[in-house]
PDB file of C-alpha atoms in Angstrom:
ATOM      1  CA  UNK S   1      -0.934  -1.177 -56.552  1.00  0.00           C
ATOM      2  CA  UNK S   2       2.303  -1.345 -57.404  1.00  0.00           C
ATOM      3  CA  UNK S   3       3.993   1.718 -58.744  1.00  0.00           C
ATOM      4  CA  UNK S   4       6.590   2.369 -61.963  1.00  0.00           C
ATOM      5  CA  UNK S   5       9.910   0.961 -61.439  1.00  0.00           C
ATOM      6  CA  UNK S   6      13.527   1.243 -62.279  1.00  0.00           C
ATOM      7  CA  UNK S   7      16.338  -0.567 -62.306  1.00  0.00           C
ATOM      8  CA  UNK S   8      19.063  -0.547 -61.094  1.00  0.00           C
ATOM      9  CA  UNK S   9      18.406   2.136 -59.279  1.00  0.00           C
ATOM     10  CA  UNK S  10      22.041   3.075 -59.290  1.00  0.00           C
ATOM     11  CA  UNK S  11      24.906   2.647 -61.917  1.00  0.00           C
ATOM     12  CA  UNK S  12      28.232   3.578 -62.247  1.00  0.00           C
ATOM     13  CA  UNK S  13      29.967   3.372 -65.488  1.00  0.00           C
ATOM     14  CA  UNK S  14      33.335   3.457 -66.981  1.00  0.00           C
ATOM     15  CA  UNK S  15      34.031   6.436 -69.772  1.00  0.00           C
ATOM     16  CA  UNK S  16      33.407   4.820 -72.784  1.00  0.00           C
ATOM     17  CA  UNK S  17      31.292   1.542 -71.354  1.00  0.00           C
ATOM     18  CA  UNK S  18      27.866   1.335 -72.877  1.00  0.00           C
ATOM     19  CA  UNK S  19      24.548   0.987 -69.669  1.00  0.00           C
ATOM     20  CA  UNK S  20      21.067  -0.437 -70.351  1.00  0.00           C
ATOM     21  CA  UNK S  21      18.473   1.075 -67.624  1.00  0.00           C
ATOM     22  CA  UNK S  22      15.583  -0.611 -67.217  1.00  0.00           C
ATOM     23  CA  UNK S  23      11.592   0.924 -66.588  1.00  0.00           C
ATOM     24  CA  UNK S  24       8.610  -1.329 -65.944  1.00  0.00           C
ATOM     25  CA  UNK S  25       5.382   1.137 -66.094  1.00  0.00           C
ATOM     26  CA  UNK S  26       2.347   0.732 -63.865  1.00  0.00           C
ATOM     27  CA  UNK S  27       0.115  -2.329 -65.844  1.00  0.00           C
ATOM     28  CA  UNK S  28      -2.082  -1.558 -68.316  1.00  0.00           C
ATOM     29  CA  UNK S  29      -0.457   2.092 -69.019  1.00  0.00           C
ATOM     30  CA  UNK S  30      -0.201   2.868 -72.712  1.00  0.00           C
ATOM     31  CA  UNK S  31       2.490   5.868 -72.552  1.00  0.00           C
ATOM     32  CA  UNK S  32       5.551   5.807 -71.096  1.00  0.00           C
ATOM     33  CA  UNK S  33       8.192   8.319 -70.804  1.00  0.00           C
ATOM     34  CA  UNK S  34      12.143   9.065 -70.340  1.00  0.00           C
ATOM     35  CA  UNK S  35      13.292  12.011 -68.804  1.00  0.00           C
ATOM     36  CA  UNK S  36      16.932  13.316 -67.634  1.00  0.00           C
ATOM     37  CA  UNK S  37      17.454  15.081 -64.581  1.00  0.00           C
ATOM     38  CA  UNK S  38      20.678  16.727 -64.025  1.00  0.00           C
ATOM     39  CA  UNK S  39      21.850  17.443 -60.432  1.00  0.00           C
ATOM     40  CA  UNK S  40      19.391  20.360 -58.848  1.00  0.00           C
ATOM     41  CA  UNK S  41      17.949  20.242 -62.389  1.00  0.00           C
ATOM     42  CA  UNK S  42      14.200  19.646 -63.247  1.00  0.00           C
ATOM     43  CA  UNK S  43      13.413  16.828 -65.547  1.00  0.00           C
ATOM     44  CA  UNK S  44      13.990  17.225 -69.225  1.00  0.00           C
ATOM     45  CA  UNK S  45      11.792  14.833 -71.683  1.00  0.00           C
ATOM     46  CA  UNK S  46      14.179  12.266 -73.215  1.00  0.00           C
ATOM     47  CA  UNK S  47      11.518  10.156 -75.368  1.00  0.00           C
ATOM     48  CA  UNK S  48       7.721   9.082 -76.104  1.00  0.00           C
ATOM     49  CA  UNK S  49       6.621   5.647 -76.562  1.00  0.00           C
ATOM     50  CA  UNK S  50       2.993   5.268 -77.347  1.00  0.00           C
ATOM     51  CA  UNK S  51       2.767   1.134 -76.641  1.00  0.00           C
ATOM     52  CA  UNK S  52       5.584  -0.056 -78.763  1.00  0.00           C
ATOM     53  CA  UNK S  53       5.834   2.759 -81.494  1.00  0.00           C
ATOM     54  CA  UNK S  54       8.108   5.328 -80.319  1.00  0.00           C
ATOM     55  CA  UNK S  55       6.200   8.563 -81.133  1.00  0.00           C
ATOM     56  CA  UNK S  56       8.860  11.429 -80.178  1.00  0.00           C
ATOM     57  CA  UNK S  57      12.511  11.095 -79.859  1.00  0.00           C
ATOM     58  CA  UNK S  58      13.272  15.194 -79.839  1.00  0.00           C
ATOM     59  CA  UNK S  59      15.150  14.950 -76.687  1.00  0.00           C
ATOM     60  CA  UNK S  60      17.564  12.471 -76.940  1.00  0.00           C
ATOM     61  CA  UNK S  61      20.474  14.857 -76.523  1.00  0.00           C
ATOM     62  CA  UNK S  62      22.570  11.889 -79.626  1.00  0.00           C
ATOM     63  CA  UNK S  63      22.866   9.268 -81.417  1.00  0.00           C
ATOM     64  CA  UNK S  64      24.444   7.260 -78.577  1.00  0.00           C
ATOM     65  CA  UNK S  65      20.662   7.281 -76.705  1.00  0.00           C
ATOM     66  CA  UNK S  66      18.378   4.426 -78.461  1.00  0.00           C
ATOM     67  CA  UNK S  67      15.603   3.711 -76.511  1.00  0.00           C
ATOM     68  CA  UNK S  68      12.663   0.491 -77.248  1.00  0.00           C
ATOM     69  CA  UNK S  69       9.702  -1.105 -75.690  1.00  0.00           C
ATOM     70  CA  UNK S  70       9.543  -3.689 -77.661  1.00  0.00           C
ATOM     71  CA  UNK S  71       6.447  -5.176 -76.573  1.00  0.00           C
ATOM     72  CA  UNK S  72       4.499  -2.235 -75.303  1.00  0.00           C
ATOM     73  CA  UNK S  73       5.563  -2.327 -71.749  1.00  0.00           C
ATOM     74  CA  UNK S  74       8.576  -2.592 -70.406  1.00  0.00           C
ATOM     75  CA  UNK S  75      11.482  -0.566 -71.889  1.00  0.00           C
ATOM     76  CA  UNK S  76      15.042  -0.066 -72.069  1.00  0.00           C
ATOM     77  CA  UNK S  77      17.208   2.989 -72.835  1.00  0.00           C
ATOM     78  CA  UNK S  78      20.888   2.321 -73.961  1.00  0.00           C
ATOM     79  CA  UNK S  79      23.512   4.707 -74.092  1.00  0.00           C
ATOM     80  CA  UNK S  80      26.368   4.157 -75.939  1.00  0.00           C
ATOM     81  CA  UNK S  81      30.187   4.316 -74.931  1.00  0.00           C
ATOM     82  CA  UNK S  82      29.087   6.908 -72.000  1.00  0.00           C
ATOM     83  CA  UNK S  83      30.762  10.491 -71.035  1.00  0.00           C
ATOM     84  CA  UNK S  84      30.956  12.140 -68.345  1.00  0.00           C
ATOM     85  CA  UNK S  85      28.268  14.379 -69.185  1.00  0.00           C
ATOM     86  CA  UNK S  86      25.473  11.249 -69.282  1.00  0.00           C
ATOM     87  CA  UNK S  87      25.539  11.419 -65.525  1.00  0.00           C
ATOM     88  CA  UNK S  88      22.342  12.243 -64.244  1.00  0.00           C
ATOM     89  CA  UNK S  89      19.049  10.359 -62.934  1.00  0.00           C
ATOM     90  CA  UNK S  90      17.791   9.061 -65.695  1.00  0.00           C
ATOM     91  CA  UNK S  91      13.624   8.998 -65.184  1.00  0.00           C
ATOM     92  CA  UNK S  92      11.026   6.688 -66.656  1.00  0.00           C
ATOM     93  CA  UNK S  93       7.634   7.645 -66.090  1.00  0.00           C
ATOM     94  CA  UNK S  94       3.988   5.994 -67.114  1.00  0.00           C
ATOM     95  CA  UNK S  95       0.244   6.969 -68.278  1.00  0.00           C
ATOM     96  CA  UNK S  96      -2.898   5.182 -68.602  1.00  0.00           C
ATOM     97  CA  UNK S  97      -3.900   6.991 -71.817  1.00  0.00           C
ATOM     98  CA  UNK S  98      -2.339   8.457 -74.928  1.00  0.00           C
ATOM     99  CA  UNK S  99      -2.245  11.584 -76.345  1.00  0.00           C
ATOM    100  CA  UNK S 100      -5.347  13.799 -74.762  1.00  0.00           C
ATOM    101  CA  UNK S 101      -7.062  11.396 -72.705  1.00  0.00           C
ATOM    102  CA  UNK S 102      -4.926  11.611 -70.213  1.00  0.00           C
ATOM    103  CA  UNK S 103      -1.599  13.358 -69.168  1.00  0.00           C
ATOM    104  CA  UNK S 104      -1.028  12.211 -65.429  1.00  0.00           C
ATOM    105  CA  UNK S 105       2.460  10.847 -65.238  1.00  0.00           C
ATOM    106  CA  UNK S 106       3.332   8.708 -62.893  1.00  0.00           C
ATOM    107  CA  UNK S 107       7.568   8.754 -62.109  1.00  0.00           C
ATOM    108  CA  UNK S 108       9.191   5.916 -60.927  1.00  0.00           C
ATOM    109  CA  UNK S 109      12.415   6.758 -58.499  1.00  0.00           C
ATOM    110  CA  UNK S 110      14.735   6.703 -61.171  1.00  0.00           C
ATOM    111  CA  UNK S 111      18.254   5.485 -62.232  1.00  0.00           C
ATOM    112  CA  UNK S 112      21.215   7.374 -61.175  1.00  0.00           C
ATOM    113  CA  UNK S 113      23.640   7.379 -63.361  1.00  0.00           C
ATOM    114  CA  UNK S 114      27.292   8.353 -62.458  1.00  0.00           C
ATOM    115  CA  UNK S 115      30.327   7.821 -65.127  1.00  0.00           C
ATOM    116  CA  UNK S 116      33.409   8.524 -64.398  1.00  0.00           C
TER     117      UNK S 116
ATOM    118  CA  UNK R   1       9.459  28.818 -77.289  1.00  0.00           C
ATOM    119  CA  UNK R   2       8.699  26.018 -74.741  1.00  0.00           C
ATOM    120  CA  UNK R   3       9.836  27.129 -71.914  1.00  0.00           C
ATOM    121  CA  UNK R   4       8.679  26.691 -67.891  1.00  0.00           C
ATOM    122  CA  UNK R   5       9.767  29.705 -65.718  1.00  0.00           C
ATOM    123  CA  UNK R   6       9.941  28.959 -61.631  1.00  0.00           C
ATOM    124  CA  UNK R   7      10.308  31.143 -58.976  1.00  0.00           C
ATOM    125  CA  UNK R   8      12.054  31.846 -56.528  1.00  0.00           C
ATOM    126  CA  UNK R   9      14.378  28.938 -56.382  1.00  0.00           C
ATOM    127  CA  UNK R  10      13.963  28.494 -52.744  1.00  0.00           C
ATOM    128  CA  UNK R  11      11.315  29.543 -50.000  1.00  0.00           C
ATOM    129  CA  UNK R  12      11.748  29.432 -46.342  1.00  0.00           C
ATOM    130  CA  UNK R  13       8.340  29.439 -44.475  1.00  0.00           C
ATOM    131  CA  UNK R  14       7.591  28.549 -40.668  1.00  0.00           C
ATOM    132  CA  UNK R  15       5.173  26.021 -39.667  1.00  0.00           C
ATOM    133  CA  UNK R  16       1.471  26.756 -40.029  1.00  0.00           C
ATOM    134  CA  UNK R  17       2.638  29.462 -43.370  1.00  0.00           C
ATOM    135  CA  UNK R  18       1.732  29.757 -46.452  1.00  0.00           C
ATOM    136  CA  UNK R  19       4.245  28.661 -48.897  1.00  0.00           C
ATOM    137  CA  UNK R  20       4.044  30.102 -52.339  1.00  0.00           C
ATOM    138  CA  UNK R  21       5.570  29.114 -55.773  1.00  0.00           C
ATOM    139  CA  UNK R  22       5.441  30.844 -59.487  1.00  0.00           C
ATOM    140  CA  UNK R  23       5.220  30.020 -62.486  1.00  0.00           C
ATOM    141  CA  UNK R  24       5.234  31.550 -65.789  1.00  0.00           C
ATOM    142  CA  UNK R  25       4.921  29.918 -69.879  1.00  0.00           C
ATOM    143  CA  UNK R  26       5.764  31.373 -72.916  1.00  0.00           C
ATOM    144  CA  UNK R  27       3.867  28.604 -75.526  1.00  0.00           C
ATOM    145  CA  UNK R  28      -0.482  29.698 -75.438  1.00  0.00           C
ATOM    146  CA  UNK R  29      -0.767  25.836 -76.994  1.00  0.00           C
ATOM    147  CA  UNK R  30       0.123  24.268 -73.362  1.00  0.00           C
ATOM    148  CA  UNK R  31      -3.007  22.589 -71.889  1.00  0.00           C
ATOM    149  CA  UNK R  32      -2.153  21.726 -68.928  1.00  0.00           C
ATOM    150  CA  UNK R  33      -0.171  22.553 -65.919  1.00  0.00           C
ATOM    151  CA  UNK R  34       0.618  19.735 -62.536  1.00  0.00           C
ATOM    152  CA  UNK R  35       2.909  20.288 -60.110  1.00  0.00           C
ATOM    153  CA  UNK R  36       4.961  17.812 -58.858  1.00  0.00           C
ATOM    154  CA  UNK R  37       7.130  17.508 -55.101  1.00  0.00           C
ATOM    155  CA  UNK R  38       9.902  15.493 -55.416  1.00  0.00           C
ATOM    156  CA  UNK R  39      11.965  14.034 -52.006  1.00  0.00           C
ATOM    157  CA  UNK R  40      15.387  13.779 -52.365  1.00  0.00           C
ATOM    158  CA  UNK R  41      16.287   9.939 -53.823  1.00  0.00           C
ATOM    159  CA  UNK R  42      12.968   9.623 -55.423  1.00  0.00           C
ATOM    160  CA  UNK R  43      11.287  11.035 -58.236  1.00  0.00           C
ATOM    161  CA  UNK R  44       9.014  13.199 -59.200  1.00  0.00           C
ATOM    162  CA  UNK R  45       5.390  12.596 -56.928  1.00  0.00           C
ATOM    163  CA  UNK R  46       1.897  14.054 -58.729  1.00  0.00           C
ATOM    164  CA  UNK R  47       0.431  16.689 -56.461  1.00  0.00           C
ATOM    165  CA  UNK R  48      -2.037  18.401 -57.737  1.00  0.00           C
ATOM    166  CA  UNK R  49      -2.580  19.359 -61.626  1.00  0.00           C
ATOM    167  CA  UNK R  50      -4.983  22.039 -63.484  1.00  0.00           C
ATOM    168  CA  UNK R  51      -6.254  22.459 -67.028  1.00  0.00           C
ATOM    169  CA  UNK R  52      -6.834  25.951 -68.793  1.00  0.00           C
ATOM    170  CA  UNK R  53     -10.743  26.278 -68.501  1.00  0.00           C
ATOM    171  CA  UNK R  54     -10.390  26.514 -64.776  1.00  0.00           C
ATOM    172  CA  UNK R  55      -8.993  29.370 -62.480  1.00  0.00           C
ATOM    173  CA  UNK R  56      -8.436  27.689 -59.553  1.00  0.00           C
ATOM    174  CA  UNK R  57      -8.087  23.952 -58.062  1.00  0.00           C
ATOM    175  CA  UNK R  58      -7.766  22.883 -54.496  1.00  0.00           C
ATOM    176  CA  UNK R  59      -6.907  19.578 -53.039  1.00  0.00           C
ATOM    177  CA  UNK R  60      -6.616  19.766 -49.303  1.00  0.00           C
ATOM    178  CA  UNK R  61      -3.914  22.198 -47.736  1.00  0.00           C
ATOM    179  CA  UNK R  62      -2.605  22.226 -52.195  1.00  0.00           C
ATOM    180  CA  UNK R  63      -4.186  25.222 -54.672  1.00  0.00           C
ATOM    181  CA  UNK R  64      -3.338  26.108 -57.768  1.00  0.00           C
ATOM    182  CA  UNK R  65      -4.038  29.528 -58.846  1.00  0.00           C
ATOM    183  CA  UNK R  66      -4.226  29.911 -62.742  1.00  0.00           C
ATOM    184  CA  UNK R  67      -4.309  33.338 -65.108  1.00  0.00           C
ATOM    185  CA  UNK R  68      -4.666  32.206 -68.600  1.00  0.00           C
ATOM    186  CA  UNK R  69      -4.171  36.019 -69.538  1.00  0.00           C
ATOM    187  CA  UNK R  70      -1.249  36.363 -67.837  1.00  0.00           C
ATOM    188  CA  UNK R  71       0.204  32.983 -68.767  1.00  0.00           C
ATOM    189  CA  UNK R  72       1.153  32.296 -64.989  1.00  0.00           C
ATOM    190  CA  UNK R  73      -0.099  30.065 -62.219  1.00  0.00           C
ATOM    191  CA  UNK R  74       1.237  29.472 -58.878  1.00  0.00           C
ATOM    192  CA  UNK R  75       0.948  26.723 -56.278  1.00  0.00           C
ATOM    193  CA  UNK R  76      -0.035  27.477 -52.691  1.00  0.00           C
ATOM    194  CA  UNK R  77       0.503  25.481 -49.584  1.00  0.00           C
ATOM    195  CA  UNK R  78      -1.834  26.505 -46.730  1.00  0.00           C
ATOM    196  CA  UNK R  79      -0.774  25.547 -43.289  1.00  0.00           C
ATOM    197  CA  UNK R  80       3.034  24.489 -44.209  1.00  0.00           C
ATOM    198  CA  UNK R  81       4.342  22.029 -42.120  1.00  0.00           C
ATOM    199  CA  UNK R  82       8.284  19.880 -42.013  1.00  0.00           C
ATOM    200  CA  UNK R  83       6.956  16.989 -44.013  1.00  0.00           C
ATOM    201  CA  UNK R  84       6.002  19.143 -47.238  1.00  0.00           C
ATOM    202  CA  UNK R  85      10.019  20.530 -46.896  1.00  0.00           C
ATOM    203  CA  UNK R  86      10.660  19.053 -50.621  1.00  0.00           C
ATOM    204  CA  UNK R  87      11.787  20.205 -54.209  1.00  0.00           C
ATOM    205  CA  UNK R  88       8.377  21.358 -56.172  1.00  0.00           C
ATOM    206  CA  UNK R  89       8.475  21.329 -59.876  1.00  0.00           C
ATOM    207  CA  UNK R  90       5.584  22.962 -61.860  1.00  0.00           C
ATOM    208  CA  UNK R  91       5.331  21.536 -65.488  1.00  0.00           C
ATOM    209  CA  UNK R  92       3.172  22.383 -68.765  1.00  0.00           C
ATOM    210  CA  UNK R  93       2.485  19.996 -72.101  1.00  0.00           C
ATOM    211  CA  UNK R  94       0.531  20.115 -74.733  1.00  0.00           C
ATOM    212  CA  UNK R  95      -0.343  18.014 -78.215  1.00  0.00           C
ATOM    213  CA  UNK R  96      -0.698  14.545 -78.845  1.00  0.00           C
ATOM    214  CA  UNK R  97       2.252  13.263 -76.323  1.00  0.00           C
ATOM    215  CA  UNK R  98       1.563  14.999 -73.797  1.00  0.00           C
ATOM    216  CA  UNK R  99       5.742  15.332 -72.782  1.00  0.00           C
ATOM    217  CA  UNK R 100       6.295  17.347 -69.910  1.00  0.00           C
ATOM    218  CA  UNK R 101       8.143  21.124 -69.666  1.00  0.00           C
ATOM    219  CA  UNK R 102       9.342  21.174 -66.337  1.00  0.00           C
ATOM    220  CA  UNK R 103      10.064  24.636 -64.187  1.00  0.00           C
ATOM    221  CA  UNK R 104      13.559  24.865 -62.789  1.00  0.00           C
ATOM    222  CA  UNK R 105      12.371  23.513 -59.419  1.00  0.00           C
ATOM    223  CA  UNK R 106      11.908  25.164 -55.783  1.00  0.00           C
ATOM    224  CA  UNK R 107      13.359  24.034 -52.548  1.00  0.00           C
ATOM    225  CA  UNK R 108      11.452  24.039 -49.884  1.00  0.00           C
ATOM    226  CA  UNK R 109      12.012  24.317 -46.713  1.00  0.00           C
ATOM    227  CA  UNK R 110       9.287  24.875 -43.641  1.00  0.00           C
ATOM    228  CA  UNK R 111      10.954  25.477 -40.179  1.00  0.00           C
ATOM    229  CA  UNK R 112       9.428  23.426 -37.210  1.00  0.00           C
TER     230      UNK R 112
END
């Protein structure tokens, strides 16, 4: 079946510009995720939608991250008037359940961002 | 603190080795522990993934090896061969979102 995916899956932005990436999660999956990875970096939790509630924001690293799934699948994270330190692969990953039922994620291959 | 500790950073094993990965968590309330292998361009792929009540899983040539005590557990590749030469990135979560604490990651590279 088809798996989680990004797009695009690359983007290069002006200092200052704002970027919209874009995640469609495997069908049916409740939970969906946004992590960062920085070059040679693991993956470091962004945000936590639960269907269309957004459950956990912690890691959004400011206020110029907003992320929405509006309708409980697909979802968008914004950043606003980027810096060069936004550049990284940007992550969105999917799971069947919520909370304990289930943790598999499920990554899709992820937006690299690159601002310059 | 939640923190994911990985080691070493990267392994060098011949074909047919074992390959061998550590990890190590500070926070008692994480509940459970995959480990992913990420190629480079894609991202992160679900390998194999353990909960607390168990000591040990195994899925084909994949084991993980878990001490609750200790707070460690490891990932073992029997019979390493060039197509598992990857990144591997051991996580941990816990509570009701179930975000992910990734390690620092492990390059991996098995010589033909």
């Amino acid at each position: 079946g088809a798996g989680v995916s990004q797009s695009p899956r690359y983007k290069v932005a002006k200092r200052g510009q704002d970027v919209a990436l874009r995640c469609d999660p495997i069908s049916g999956h409740v939970s969906l995720f946004w992590y960062q990875q920085a070059l040679g970096q693991g993956p470091e939790f962004l945000t936590y939608f639960q269907n269309e509630a957004q459950l956990d924001k912690s890691g959004l690293p400011s206020d110029r991250f907003f992320a929405e799934r509006p309708e409980g699948s697909v979802s968008t994270l914004k950043i606003q008037r980027t810096q060069q330190e936004d550049s990284a692969v940007y992550l969105c990953a999917s799971s069947l359940g919520a909370g304990t039922v289930t943790y598999e994620q499920y990554f899709g291959p992820g937006t690299r961002l690159t601002v310059t | 603190q939640q923190q994911v500790k990985q080691s070493p950073q990267s392994l060098i094993v011949q074909k047919g080795g074992i390959s061998i990965i550590n990890c190590a968590y500070e926070n008692t309330a994480f509940d459970y522990f995959p480990w992913y292998q990420q190629f480079p361009g894609k991202g992160p792929a679900l390998l194999i993934a353990i909960r607390p009540d168990v000591s040990e899983k195994k899925e084909g040539r994949f084991t993980i090896s878990f001490n609750k005590s200790a707070k460690q557990f490891s990932l073992h590749i029997m019979d390493s061969q060039p197509g598992d030469s990857a990144t591997y990135f051991c996580a941990a979560s816990s509570g009701n979102t179930g975000k992910l604490i990734f390690g620092q990651g492990t390059t991996l590279q098995v010589k033909p």
